[in-house]
PDB file of C-alpha atoms in Angstrom:
ATOM      1  CA  GLU A  28     101.070  55.106 128.049  1.00 60.00           C
ATOM      2  CA  LYS A  29     102.769  51.738 128.561  1.00 67.00           C
ATOM      3  CA  VAL A  30     103.625  52.700 132.153  1.00 72.00           C
ATOM      4  CA  SER A  31      99.960  53.387 132.946  1.00 75.00           C
ATOM      5  CA  TYR A  32      99.063  49.899 131.686  1.00 72.00           C
ATOM      6  CA  ILE A  33     101.792  48.335 133.813  1.00 77.00           C
ATOM      7  CA  ILE A  34     100.391  50.124 136.874  1.00 81.00           C
ATOM      8  CA  LYS A  35      96.861  48.952 135.996  1.00 81.00           C
ATOM      9  CA  PHE A  36      98.073  45.391 135.593  1.00 88.00           C
ATOM     10  CA  GLU A  37     100.008  45.489 138.862  1.00 90.00           C
ATOM     11  CA  LYS A  38      96.744  46.375 140.599  1.00 90.00           C
ATOM     12  CA  VAL A  39      94.905  43.571 138.816  1.00 94.00           C
ATOM     13  CA  LEU A  40      97.626  41.004 139.601  1.00 95.00           C
ATOM     14  CA  SER A  41      97.598  42.026 143.265  1.00 96.00           C
ATOM     15  CA  TYR A  42      93.812  41.767 143.290  1.00 96.00           C
ATOM     16  CA  ILE A  43      94.021  38.246 141.837  1.00 97.00           C
ATOM     17  CA  GLU A  44      96.614  37.169 144.445  1.00 96.00           C
ATOM     18  CA  GLU A  45      94.521  38.567 147.296  1.00 96.00           C
ATOM     19  CA  ASN A  46      91.306  36.973 146.040  1.00 97.00           C
ATOM     20  CA  LEU A  47      92.283  33.452 144.999  1.00 96.00           C
ATOM     21  CA  ASN A  48      89.609  32.224 147.406  1.00 96.00           C
ATOM     22  CA  LYS A  49      86.870  33.798 145.274  1.00 96.00           C
ATOM     23  CA  GLN A  50      85.380  33.277 141.867  1.00 94.00           C
ATOM     24  CA  LEU A  51      86.973  35.910 139.664  1.00 95.00           C
ATOM     25  CA  ASP A  52      85.575  36.883 136.312  1.00 93.00           C
ATOM     26  CA  LEU A  53      86.761  38.910 133.369  1.00 95.00           C
ATOM     27  CA  LYS A  54      84.291  41.773 133.896  1.00 96.00           C
ATOM     28  CA  ASP A  55      85.433  42.211 137.484  1.00 94.00           C
ATOM     29  CA  LEU A  56      89.118  42.245 136.551  1.00 96.00           C
ATOM     30  CA  ALA A  57      88.557  44.622 133.633  1.00 96.00           C
ATOM     31  CA  SER A  58      86.720  47.032 135.918  1.00 94.00           C
ATOM     32  CA  LYS A  59      89.739  47.073 138.265  1.00 93.00           C
ATOM     33  CA  ALA A  60      91.820  48.315 135.316  1.00 91.00           C
ATOM     34  CA  PHE A  61      89.041  50.632 134.074  1.00 91.00           C
ATOM     35  CA  LEU A  62      89.019  48.880 130.716  1.00 93.00           C
ATOM     36  CA  HIS A  63      86.432  47.158 128.526  1.00 96.00           C
ATOM     37  CA  PRO A  64      86.525  43.366 129.160  1.00 97.00           C
ATOM     38  CA  THR A  65      87.532  42.465 125.577  1.00 97.00           C
ATOM     39  CA  TYR A  66      90.232  45.124 125.441  1.00 95.00           C
ATOM     40  CA  PHE A  67      91.432  44.130 128.903  1.00 96.00           C
ATOM     41  CA  SER A  68      91.605  40.461 127.918  1.00 96.00           C
ATOM     42  CA  ASN A  69      93.634  41.241 124.790  1.00 96.00           C
ATOM     43  CA  LEU A  70      96.049  43.481 126.700  1.00 93.00           C
ATOM     44  CA  PHE A  71      96.394  40.967 129.525  1.00 94.00           C
ATOM     45  CA  CYS A  72      97.235  38.258 127.010  1.00 94.00           C
ATOM     46  CA  LYS A  73      99.792  40.521 125.358  1.00 90.00           C
ATOM     47  CA  PHE A  74     101.492  41.454 128.661  1.00 88.00           C
ATOM     48  CA  MET A  75     101.202  38.153 130.528  1.00 89.00           C
ATOM     49  CA  GLY A  76     101.347  35.642 127.680  1.00 92.00           C
ATOM     50  CA  VAL A  77      98.145  33.885 128.750  1.00 95.00           C
ATOM     51  CA  PRO A  78      94.456  34.851 128.921  1.00 96.00           C
ATOM     52  CA  PRO A  79      93.270  36.221 132.302  1.00 96.00           C
ATOM     53  CA  ILE A  80      91.190  33.163 133.241  1.00 95.00           C
ATOM     54  CA  LYS A  81      94.071  30.806 132.473  1.00 96.00           C
ATOM     55  CA  TYR A  82      96.374  32.994 134.596  1.00 97.00           C
ATOM     56  CA  ILE A  83      93.886  32.834 137.484  1.00 97.00           C
ATOM     57  CA  ASN A  84      93.645  29.058 137.183  1.00 97.00           C
ATOM     58  CA  LEU A  85      97.438  28.736 137.132  1.00 97.00           C
ATOM     59  CA  LYS A  86      97.658  30.805 140.327  1.00 97.00           C
ATOM     60  CA  LYS A  87      94.862  28.813 141.996  1.00 98.00           C
ATOM     61  CA  ILE A  88      96.496  25.495 141.123  1.00 98.00           C
ATOM     62  CA  GLU A  89      99.849  26.796 142.409  1.00 97.00           C
ATOM     63  CA  LYS A  90      98.111  27.556 145.720  1.00 97.00           C
ATOM     64  CA  ALA A  91      96.275  24.202 145.617  1.00 98.00           C
ATOM     65  CA  LYS A  92      99.603  22.370 145.344  1.00 97.00           C
ATOM     66  CA  THR A  93     100.782  24.074 148.527  1.00 95.00           C
ATOM     67  CA  LEU A  94      97.522  23.254 150.321  1.00 96.00           C
ATOM     68  CA  LEU A  95      97.578  19.623 149.164  1.00 96.00           C
ATOM     69  CA  PHE A  96     101.059  19.258 150.580  1.00 93.00           C
ATOM     70  CA  SER A  97     100.701  21.235 153.804  1.00 92.00           C
ATOM     71  CA  GLN A  98      97.129  20.497 154.897  1.00 91.00           C
ATOM     72  CA  ASN A  99      94.953  17.450 155.347  1.00 93.00           C
ATOM     73  CA  ASP A 100      91.847  19.110 153.898  1.00 95.00           C
ATOM     74  CA  SER A 101      89.931  17.066 151.370  1.00 96.00           C
ATOM     75  CA  VAL A 102      90.065  17.944 147.674  1.00 96.00           C
ATOM     76  CA  GLU A 103      86.505  19.270 148.068  1.00 97.00           C
ATOM     77  CA  GLN A 104      87.577  21.584 150.913  1.00 97.00           C
ATOM     78  CA  ILE A 105      90.589  22.829 148.973  1.00 97.00           C
ATOM     79  CA  SER A 106      88.498  23.470 145.880  1.00 97.00           C
ATOM     80  CA  GLU A 107      86.065  25.500 148.012  1.00 96.00           C
ATOM     81  CA  LYS A 108      88.951  27.475 149.568  1.00 96.00           C
ATOM     82  CA  LEU A 109      90.028  28.422 146.066  1.00 97.00           C
ATOM     83  CA  GLY A 110      86.616  29.583 144.910  1.00 95.00           C
ATOM     84  CA  PHE A 111      85.757  26.643 142.659  1.00 95.00           C
ATOM     85  CA  LEU A 112      82.064  25.810 142.523  1.00 91.00           C
ATOM     86  CA  ASP A 113      82.638  22.084 142.455  1.00 92.00           C
ATOM     87  CA  ALA A 114      85.477  19.698 143.183  1.00 95.00           C
ATOM     88  CA  PHE A 115      85.085  17.860 139.874  1.00 97.00           C
ATOM     89  CA  TYR A 116      85.790  21.031 137.890  1.00 96.00           C
ATOM     90  CA  PHE A 117      88.705  21.850 140.205  1.00 97.00           C
ATOM     91  CA  SER A 118      90.153  18.345 139.696  1.00 98.00           C
ATOM     92  CA  ARG A 119      89.802  18.688 135.921  1.00 97.00           C
ATOM     93  CA  ILE A 120      91.638  22.043 135.901  1.00 97.00           C
ATOM     94  CA  PHE A 121      94.284  20.678 138.287  1.00 98.00           C
ATOM     95  CA  LYS A 122      94.927  17.681 136.048  1.00 98.00           C
ATOM     96  CA  LYS A 123      94.951  19.824 132.901  1.00 97.00           C
ATOM     97  CA  ILE A 124      97.660  22.055 134.393  1.00 97.00           C
ATOM     98  CA  THR A 125      99.776  19.516 136.325  1.00 97.00           C
ATOM     99  CA  GLY A 126      99.133  16.353 134.327  1.00 97.00           C
ATOM    100  CA  ILE A 127      97.872  14.423 137.365  1.00 97.00           C
ATOM    101  CA  PRO A 128      94.762  14.547 139.589  1.00 97.00           C
ATOM    102  CA  PRO A 129      95.029  16.318 142.970  1.00 97.00           C
ATOM    103  CA  ILE A 130      94.795  13.087 145.031  1.00 95.00           C
ATOM    104  CA  GLN A 131      97.636  11.520 143.065  1.00 96.00           C
ATOM    105  CA  TYR A 132      99.656  14.748 143.389  1.00 96.00           C
ATOM    106  CA  ARG A 133      99.227  14.709 147.176  1.00 95.00           C
ATOM    107  CA  LYS A 134     100.356  11.068 147.430  1.00 93.00           C
ATOM    108  CA  MET A 135     103.341  11.661 145.166  1.00 93.00           C
ATOM    109  CA  ILE A 136     104.528  14.873 146.846  1.00 89.00           C
ATOM    110  CA  ARG A 137     104.210  13.434 150.341  1.00 83.00           C
ATOM    111  CA  LYS A 138     106.013  10.266 149.341  1.00 86.00           C
ATOM    112  CA  PHE A 139     108.985  12.261 148.031  1.00 83.00           C
ATOM    113  CA  SER A 140     109.087  14.627 150.989  1.00 75.00           C
ATOM    114  CA  THR A 141     109.595  11.941 153.625  1.00 65.00           C
TER     115      THR A 141
END
């Protein structure tokens, strides 16, 4: 039984990686694993150590860090590329995860890379 859950979660994790540019919700992810959203969320937390939405945000911010370093897109453009509805919310999540706002992150990372 555990193996079938691992396979289901592999599919969900791949789906998340391939769709970081979209808004992803719990219902959608649960349906990919053919599980009820609450049950899916509990299992995800058990296997991954974090709730599904937090995992998605961590992945999106990981990608945002790369984009902030490698591209000259504005914070608004990057937030759109990552499926956030508004740049303010994106900036709040970014700061919550990294400890600094995206603009400050970009300045800092570019300063240290030259």
